[in-house]
PDB file of C-alpha atoms in Angstrom:
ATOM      1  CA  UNK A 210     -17.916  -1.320  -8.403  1.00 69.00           C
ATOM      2  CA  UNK A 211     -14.498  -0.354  -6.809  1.00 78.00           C
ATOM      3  CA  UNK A 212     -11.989  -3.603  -6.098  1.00 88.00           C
ATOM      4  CA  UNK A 213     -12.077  -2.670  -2.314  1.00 94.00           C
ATOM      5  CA  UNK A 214     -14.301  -0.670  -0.252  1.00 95.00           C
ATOM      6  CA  UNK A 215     -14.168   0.572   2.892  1.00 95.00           C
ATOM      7  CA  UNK A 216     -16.210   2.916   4.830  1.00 92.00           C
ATOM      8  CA  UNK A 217     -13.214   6.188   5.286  1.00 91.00           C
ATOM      9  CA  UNK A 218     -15.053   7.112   8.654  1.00 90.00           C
ATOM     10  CA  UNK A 219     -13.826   8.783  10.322  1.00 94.00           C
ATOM     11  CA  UNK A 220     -14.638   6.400  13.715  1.00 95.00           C
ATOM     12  CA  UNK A 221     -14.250   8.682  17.023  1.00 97.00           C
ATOM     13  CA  UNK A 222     -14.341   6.386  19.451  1.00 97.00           C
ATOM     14  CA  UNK A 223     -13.085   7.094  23.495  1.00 98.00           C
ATOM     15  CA  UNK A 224     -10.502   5.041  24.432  1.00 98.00           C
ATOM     16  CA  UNK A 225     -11.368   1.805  26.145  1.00 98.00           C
ATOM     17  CA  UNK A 226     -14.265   1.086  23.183  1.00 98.00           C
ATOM     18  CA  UNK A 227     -14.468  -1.505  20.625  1.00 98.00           C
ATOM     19  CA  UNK A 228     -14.276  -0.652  17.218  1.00 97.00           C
ATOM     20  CA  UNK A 229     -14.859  -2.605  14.249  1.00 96.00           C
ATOM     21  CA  UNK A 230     -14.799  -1.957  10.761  1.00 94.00           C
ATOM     22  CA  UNK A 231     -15.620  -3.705   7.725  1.00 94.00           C
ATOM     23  CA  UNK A 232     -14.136  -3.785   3.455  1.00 96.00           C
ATOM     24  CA  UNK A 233     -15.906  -5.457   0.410  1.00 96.00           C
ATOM     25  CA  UNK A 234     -13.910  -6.901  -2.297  1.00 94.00           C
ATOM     26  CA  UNK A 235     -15.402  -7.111  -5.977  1.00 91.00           C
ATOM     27  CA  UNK A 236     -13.176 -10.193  -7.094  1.00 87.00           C
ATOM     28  CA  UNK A 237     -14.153 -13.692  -5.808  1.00 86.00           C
ATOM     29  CA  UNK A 238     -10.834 -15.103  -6.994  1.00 83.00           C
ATOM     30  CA  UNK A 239      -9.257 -13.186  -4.468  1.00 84.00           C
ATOM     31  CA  UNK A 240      -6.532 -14.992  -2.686  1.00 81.00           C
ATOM     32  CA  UNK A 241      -4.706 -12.930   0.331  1.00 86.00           C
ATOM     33  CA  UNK A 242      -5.947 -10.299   2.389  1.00 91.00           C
ATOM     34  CA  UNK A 243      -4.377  -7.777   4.795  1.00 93.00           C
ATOM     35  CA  UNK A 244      -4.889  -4.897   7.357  1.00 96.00           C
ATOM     36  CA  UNK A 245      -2.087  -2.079   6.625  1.00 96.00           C
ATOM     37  CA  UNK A 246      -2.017   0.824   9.187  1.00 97.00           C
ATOM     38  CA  UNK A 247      -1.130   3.789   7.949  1.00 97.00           C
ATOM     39  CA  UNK A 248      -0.005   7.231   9.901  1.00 96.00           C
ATOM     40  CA  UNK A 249      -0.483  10.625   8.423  1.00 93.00           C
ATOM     41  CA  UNK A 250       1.985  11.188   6.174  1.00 88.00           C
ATOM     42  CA  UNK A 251       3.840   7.769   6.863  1.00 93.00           C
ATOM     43  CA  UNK A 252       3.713   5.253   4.621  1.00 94.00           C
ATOM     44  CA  UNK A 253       1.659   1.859   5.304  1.00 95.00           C
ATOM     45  CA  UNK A 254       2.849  -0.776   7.674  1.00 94.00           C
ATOM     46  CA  UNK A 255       1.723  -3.766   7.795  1.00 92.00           C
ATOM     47  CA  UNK A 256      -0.859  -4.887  10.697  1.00 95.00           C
ATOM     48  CA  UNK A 257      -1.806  -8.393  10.409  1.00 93.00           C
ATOM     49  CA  UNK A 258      -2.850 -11.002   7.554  1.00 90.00           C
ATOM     50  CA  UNK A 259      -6.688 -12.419   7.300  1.00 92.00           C
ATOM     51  CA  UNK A 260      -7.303 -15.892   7.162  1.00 85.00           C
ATOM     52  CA  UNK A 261     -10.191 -18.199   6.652  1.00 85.00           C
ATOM     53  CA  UNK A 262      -9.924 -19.722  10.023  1.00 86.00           C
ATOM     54  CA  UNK A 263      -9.965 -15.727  11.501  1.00 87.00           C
ATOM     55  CA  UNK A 264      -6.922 -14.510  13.436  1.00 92.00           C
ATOM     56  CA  UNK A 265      -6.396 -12.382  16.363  1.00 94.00           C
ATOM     57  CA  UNK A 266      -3.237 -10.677  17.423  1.00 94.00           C
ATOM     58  CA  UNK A 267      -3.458  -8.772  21.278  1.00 96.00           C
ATOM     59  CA  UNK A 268      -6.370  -6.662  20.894  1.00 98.00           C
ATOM     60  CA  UNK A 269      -6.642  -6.934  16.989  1.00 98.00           C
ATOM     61  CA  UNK A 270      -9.075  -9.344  15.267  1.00 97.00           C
ATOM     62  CA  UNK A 271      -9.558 -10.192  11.814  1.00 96.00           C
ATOM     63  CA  UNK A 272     -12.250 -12.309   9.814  1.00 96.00           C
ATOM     64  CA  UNK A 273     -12.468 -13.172   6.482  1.00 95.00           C
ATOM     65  CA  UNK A 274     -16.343 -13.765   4.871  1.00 94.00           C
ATOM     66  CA  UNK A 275     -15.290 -15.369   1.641  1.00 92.00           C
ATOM     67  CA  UNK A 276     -19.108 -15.833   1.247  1.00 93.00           C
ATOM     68  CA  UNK A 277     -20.191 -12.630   1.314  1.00 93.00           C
ATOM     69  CA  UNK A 278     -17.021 -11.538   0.236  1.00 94.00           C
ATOM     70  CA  UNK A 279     -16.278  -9.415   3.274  1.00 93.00           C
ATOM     71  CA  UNK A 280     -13.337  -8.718   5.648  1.00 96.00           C
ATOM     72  CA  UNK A 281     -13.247  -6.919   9.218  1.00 96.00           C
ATOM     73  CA  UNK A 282     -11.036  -5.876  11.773  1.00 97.00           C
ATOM     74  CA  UNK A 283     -11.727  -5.663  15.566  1.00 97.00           C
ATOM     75  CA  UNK A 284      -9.754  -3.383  17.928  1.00 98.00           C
ATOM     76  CA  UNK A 285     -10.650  -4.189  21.581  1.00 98.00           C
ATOM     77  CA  UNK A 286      -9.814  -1.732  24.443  1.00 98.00           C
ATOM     78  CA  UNK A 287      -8.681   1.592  22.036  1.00 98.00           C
ATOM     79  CA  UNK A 288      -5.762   3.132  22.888  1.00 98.00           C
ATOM     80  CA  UNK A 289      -4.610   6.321  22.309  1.00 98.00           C
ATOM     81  CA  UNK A 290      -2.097   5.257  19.592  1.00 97.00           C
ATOM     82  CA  UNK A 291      -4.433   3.306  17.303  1.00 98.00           C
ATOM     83  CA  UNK A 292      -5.354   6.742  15.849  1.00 98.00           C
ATOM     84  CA  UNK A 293      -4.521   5.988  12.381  1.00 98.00           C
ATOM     85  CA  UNK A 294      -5.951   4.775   8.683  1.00 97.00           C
ATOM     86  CA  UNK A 295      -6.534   1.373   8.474  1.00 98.00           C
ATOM     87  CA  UNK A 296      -6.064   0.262   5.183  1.00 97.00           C
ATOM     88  CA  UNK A 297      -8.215  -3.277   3.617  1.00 96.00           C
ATOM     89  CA  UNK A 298      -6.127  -4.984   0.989  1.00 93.00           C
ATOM     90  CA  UNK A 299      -6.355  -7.387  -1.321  1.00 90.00           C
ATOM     91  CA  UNK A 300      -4.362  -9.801  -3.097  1.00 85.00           C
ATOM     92  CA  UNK A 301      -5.989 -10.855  -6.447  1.00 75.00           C
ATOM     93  CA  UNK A 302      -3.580 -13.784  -7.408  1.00 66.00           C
ATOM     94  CA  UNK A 303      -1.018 -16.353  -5.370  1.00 54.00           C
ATOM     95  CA  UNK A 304       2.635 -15.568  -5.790  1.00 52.00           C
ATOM     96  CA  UNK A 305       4.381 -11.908  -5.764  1.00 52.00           C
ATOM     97  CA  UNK A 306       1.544  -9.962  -7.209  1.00 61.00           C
ATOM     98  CA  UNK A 307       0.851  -6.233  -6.392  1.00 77.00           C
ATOM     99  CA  UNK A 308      -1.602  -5.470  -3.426  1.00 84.00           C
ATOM    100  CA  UNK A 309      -4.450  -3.554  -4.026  1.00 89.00           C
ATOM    101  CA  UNK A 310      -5.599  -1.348  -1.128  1.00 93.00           C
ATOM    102  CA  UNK A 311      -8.885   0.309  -0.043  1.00 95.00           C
ATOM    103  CA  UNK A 312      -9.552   3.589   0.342  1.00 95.00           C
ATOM    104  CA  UNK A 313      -8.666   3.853   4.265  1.00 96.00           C
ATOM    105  CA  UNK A 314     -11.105   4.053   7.418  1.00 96.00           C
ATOM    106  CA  UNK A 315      -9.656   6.386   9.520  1.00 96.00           C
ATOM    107  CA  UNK A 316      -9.686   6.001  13.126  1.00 97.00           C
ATOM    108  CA  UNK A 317      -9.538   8.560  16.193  1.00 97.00           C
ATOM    109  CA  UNK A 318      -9.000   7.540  19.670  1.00 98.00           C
ATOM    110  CA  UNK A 319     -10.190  10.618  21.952  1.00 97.00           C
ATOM    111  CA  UNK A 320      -9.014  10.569  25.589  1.00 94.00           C
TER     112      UNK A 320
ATOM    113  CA  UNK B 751      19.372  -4.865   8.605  1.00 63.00           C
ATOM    114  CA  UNK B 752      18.351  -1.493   6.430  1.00 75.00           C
ATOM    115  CA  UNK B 753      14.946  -1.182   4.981  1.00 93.00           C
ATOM    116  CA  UNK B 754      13.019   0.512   2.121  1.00 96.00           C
ATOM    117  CA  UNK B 755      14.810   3.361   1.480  1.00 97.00           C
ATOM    118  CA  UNK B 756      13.432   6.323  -0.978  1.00 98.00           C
ATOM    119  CA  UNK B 757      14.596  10.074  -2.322  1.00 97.00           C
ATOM    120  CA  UNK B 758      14.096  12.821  -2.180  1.00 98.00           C
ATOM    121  CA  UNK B 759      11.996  13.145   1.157  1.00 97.00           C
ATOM    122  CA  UNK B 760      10.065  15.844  -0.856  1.00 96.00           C
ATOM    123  CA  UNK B 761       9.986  17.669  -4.366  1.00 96.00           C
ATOM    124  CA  UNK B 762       8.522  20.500  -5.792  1.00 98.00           C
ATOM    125  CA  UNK B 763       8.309  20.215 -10.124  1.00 98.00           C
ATOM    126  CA  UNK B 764       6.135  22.593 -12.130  1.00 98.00           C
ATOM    127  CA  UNK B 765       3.607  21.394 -14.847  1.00 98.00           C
ATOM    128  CA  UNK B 766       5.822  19.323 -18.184  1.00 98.00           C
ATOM    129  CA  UNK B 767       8.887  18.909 -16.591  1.00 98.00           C
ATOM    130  CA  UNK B 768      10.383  15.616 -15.868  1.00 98.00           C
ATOM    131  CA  UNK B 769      10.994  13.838 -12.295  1.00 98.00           C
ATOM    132  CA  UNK B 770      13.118  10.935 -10.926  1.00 98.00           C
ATOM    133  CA  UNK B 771      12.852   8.921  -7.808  1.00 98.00           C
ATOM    134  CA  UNK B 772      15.119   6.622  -6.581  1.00 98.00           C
ATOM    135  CA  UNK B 773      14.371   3.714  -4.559  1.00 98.00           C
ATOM    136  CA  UNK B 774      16.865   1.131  -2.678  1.00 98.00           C
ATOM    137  CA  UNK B 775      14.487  -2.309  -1.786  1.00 96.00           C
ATOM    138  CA  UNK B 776      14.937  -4.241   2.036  1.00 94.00           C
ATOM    139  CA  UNK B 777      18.163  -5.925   2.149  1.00 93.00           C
ATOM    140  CA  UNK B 778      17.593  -9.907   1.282  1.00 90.00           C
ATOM    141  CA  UNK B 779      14.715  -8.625  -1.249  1.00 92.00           C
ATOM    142  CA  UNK B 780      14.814  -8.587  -4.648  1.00 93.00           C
ATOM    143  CA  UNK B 781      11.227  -7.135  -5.999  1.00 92.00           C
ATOM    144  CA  UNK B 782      10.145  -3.705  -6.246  1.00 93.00           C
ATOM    145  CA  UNK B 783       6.595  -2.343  -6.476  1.00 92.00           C
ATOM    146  CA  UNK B 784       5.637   1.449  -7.122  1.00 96.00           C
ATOM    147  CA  UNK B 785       2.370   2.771  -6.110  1.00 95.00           C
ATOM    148  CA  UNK B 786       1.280   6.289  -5.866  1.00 97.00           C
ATOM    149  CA  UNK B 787      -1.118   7.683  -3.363  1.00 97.00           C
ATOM    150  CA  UNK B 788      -3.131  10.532  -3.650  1.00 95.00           C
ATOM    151  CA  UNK B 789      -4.189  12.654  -0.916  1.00 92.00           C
ATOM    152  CA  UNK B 790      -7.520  11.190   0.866  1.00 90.00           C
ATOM    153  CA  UNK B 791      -6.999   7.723  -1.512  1.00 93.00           C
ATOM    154  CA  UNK B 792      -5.413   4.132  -1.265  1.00 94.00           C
ATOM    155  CA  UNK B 793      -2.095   3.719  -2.784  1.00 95.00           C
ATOM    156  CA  UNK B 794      -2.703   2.466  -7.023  1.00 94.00           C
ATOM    157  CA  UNK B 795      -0.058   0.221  -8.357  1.00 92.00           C
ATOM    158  CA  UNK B 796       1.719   1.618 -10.486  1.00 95.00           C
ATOM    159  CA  UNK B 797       4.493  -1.160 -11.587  1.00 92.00           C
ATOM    160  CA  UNK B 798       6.071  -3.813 -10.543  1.00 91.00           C
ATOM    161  CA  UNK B 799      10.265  -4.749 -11.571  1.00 92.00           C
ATOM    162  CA  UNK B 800      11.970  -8.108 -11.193  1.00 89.00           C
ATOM    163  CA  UNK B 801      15.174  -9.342 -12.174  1.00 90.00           C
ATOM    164  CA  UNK B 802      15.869  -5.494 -14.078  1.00 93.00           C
ATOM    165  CA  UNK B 803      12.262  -6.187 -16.077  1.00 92.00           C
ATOM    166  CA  UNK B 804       8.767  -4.582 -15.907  1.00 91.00           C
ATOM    167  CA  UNK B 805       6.835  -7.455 -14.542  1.00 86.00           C
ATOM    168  CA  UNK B 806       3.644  -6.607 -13.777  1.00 85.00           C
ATOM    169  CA  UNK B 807       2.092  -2.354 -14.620  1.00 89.00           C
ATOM    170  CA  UNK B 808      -1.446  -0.765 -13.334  1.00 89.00           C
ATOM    171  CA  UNK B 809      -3.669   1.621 -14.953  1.00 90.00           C
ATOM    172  CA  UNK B 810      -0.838   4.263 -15.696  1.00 95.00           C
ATOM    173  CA  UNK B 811       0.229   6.367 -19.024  1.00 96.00           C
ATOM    174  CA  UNK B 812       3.594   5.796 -20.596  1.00 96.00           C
ATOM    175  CA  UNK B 813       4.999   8.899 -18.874  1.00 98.00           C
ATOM    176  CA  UNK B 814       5.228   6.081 -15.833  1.00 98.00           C
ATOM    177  CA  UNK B 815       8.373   4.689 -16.387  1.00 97.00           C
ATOM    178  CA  UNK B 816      10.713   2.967 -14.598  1.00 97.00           C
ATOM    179  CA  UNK B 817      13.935   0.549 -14.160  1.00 97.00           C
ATOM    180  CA  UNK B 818      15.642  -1.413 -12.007  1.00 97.00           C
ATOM    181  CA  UNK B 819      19.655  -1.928 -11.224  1.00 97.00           C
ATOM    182  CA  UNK B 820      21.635  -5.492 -10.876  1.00 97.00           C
ATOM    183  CA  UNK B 821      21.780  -4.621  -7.167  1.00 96.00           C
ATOM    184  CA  UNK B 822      17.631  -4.472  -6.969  1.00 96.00           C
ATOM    185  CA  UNK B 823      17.684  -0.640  -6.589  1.00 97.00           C
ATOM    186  CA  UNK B 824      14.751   1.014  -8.800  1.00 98.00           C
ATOM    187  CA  UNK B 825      13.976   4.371  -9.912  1.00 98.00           C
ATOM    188  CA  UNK B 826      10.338   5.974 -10.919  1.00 98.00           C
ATOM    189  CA  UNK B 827      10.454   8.474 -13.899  1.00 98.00           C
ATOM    190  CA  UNK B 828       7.746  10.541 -14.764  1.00 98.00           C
ATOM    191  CA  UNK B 829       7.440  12.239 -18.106  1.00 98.00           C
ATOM    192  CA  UNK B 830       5.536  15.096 -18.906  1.00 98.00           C
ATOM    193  CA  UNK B 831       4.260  16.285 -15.563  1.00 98.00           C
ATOM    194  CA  UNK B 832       0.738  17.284 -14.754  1.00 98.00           C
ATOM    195  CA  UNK B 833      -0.983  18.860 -11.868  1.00 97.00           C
ATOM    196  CA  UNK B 834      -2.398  15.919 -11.068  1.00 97.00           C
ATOM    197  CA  UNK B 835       1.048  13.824 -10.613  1.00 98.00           C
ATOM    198  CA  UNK B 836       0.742  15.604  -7.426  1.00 98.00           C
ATOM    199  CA  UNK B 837       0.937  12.386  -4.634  1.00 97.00           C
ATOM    200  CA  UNK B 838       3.287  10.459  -2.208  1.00 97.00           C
ATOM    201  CA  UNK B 839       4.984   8.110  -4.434  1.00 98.00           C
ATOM    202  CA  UNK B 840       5.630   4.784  -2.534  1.00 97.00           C
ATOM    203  CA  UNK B 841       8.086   1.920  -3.024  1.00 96.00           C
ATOM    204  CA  UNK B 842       7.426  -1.352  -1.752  1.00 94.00           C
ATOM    205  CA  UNK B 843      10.007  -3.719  -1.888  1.00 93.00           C
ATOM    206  CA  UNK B 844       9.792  -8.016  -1.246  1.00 89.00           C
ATOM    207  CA  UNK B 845      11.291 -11.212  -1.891  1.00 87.00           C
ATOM    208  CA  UNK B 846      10.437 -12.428  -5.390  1.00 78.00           C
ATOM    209  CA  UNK B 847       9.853 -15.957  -5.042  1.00 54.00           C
ATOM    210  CA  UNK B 848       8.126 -15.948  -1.535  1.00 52.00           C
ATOM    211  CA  UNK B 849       4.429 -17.194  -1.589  1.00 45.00           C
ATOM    212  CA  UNK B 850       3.761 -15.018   1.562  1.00 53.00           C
ATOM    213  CA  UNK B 851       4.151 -11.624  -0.599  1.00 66.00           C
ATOM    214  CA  UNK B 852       4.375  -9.496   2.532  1.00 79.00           C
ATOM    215  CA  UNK B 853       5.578  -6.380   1.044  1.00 86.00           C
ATOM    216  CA  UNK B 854       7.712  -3.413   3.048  1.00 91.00           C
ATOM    217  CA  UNK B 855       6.900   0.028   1.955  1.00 94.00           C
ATOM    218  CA  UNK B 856       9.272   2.851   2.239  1.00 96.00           C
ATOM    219  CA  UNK B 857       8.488   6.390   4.168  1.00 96.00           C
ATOM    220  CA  UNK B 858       7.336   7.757   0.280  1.00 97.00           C
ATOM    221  CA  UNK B 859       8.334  10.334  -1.790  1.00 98.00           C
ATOM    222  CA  UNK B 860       5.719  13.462  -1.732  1.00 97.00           C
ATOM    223  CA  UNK B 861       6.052  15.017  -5.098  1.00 98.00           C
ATOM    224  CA  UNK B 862       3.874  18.499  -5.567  1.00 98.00           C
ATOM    225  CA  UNK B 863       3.216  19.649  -9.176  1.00 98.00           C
ATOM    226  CA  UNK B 864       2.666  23.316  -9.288  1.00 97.00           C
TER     227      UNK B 864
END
């Protein structure tokens, strides 16, 4: 079983829809988790951290499942621009360890 | 305030010979993290360099190596070259001793084996 999985779409959505997509991590010692975004051919940025407690930035929202060892991310209202890869990510240990990212879900926005 | 820098933009090597990329980490940090990313994939960590040592290394042969300078600048070497090498080479650069571990990637270095 692969340390992070995501479903690589691709999601066409219109814009104005709500998207959602969800990664599995393998590890229950895991202790951070991110959403990177990721352009073609740009290098990942990241999009927003995922806490217990859940989080929401503008029209982003993120859970964490520790339970069921799951993680999503919610984009309200698509826009044109959050055609992209969205990257799950994980964090195996606390302090300055490396990340280790999912495949990607891409995402397309159609007007 | 500069960030991740990396060079070349792009490289072309053919199969055995040897490659270098250079990498200068976000002012302020200290750590630097390679990962490479093949086409369609997540980046894989690669290693990981900290006060000019090898800290931390992923699933990768010896022809991985790399270093890193007093002033936090790193390079990637890679040995050896095989048609699979063939990926955007990323640097990721953060502060060493900060619990939040929010690493900032550079724009890559696309390396093509032929």
């Amino acid at each position: 079983r692969k340390e992070v999985e995501q479903d690589p779409g691709p999601f066409n959505v219109p814009e104005g829809a709500t998207v959602a997509f969800n990664c599995t991590y393998s590890n229950s010692a895991s202790q951070s988790f991110f959403w990177y975004r990721q352009d073609c051919r740009k290098e990942p940025k990241l999009l927003m951290s995922v806490y217990s407690s859940g989080n929401e930035d503008g029209r982003f929202t993120a859970q964490l499942n520790r339970a069921s060892q799951y993680i999503s991310l919610l984009i309200r209202d698509s826009k044109l621009s959050d055609s992209a890869t969205y990257l799950c990510v994980v964090n195996i240990r606390t302090g300055n360890t490396p990340l280790v990212f999912g495949k990607g879900t891409r995402l397309s926005v159609i007007a | 305030d500069a960030g991740v820098t990396q060079s070349p933009t792009h490289l072309i090597k053919t199969r055995g010979q040897q490659v270098t990329l250079r990498c200068s980490p976000k002012s302020g940090h200290d750590t630097v993290s390679w990962y490479q990313q093949a086409l369609g994939q997540g980046p894989q960590f690669i290693f990981q360099y900290y006060e000019e040592e090898e800290r931390q290394r992923g699933n990768f042969p010896d022809r991985f190596s790399g270093h890193q300078f007093p002033n936090y600048s790193s390079e990637l070497n890679v040995n050896a070259l095989l048609l699979g090498d063939s990926a955007l080479y990323l640097c990721a650069s953060s502060l060493g001793d900060n619990p939040s571990y929010e690493q900032y990637f550079g724009p890559g270095t696309r390396l093509t084996v032929t």
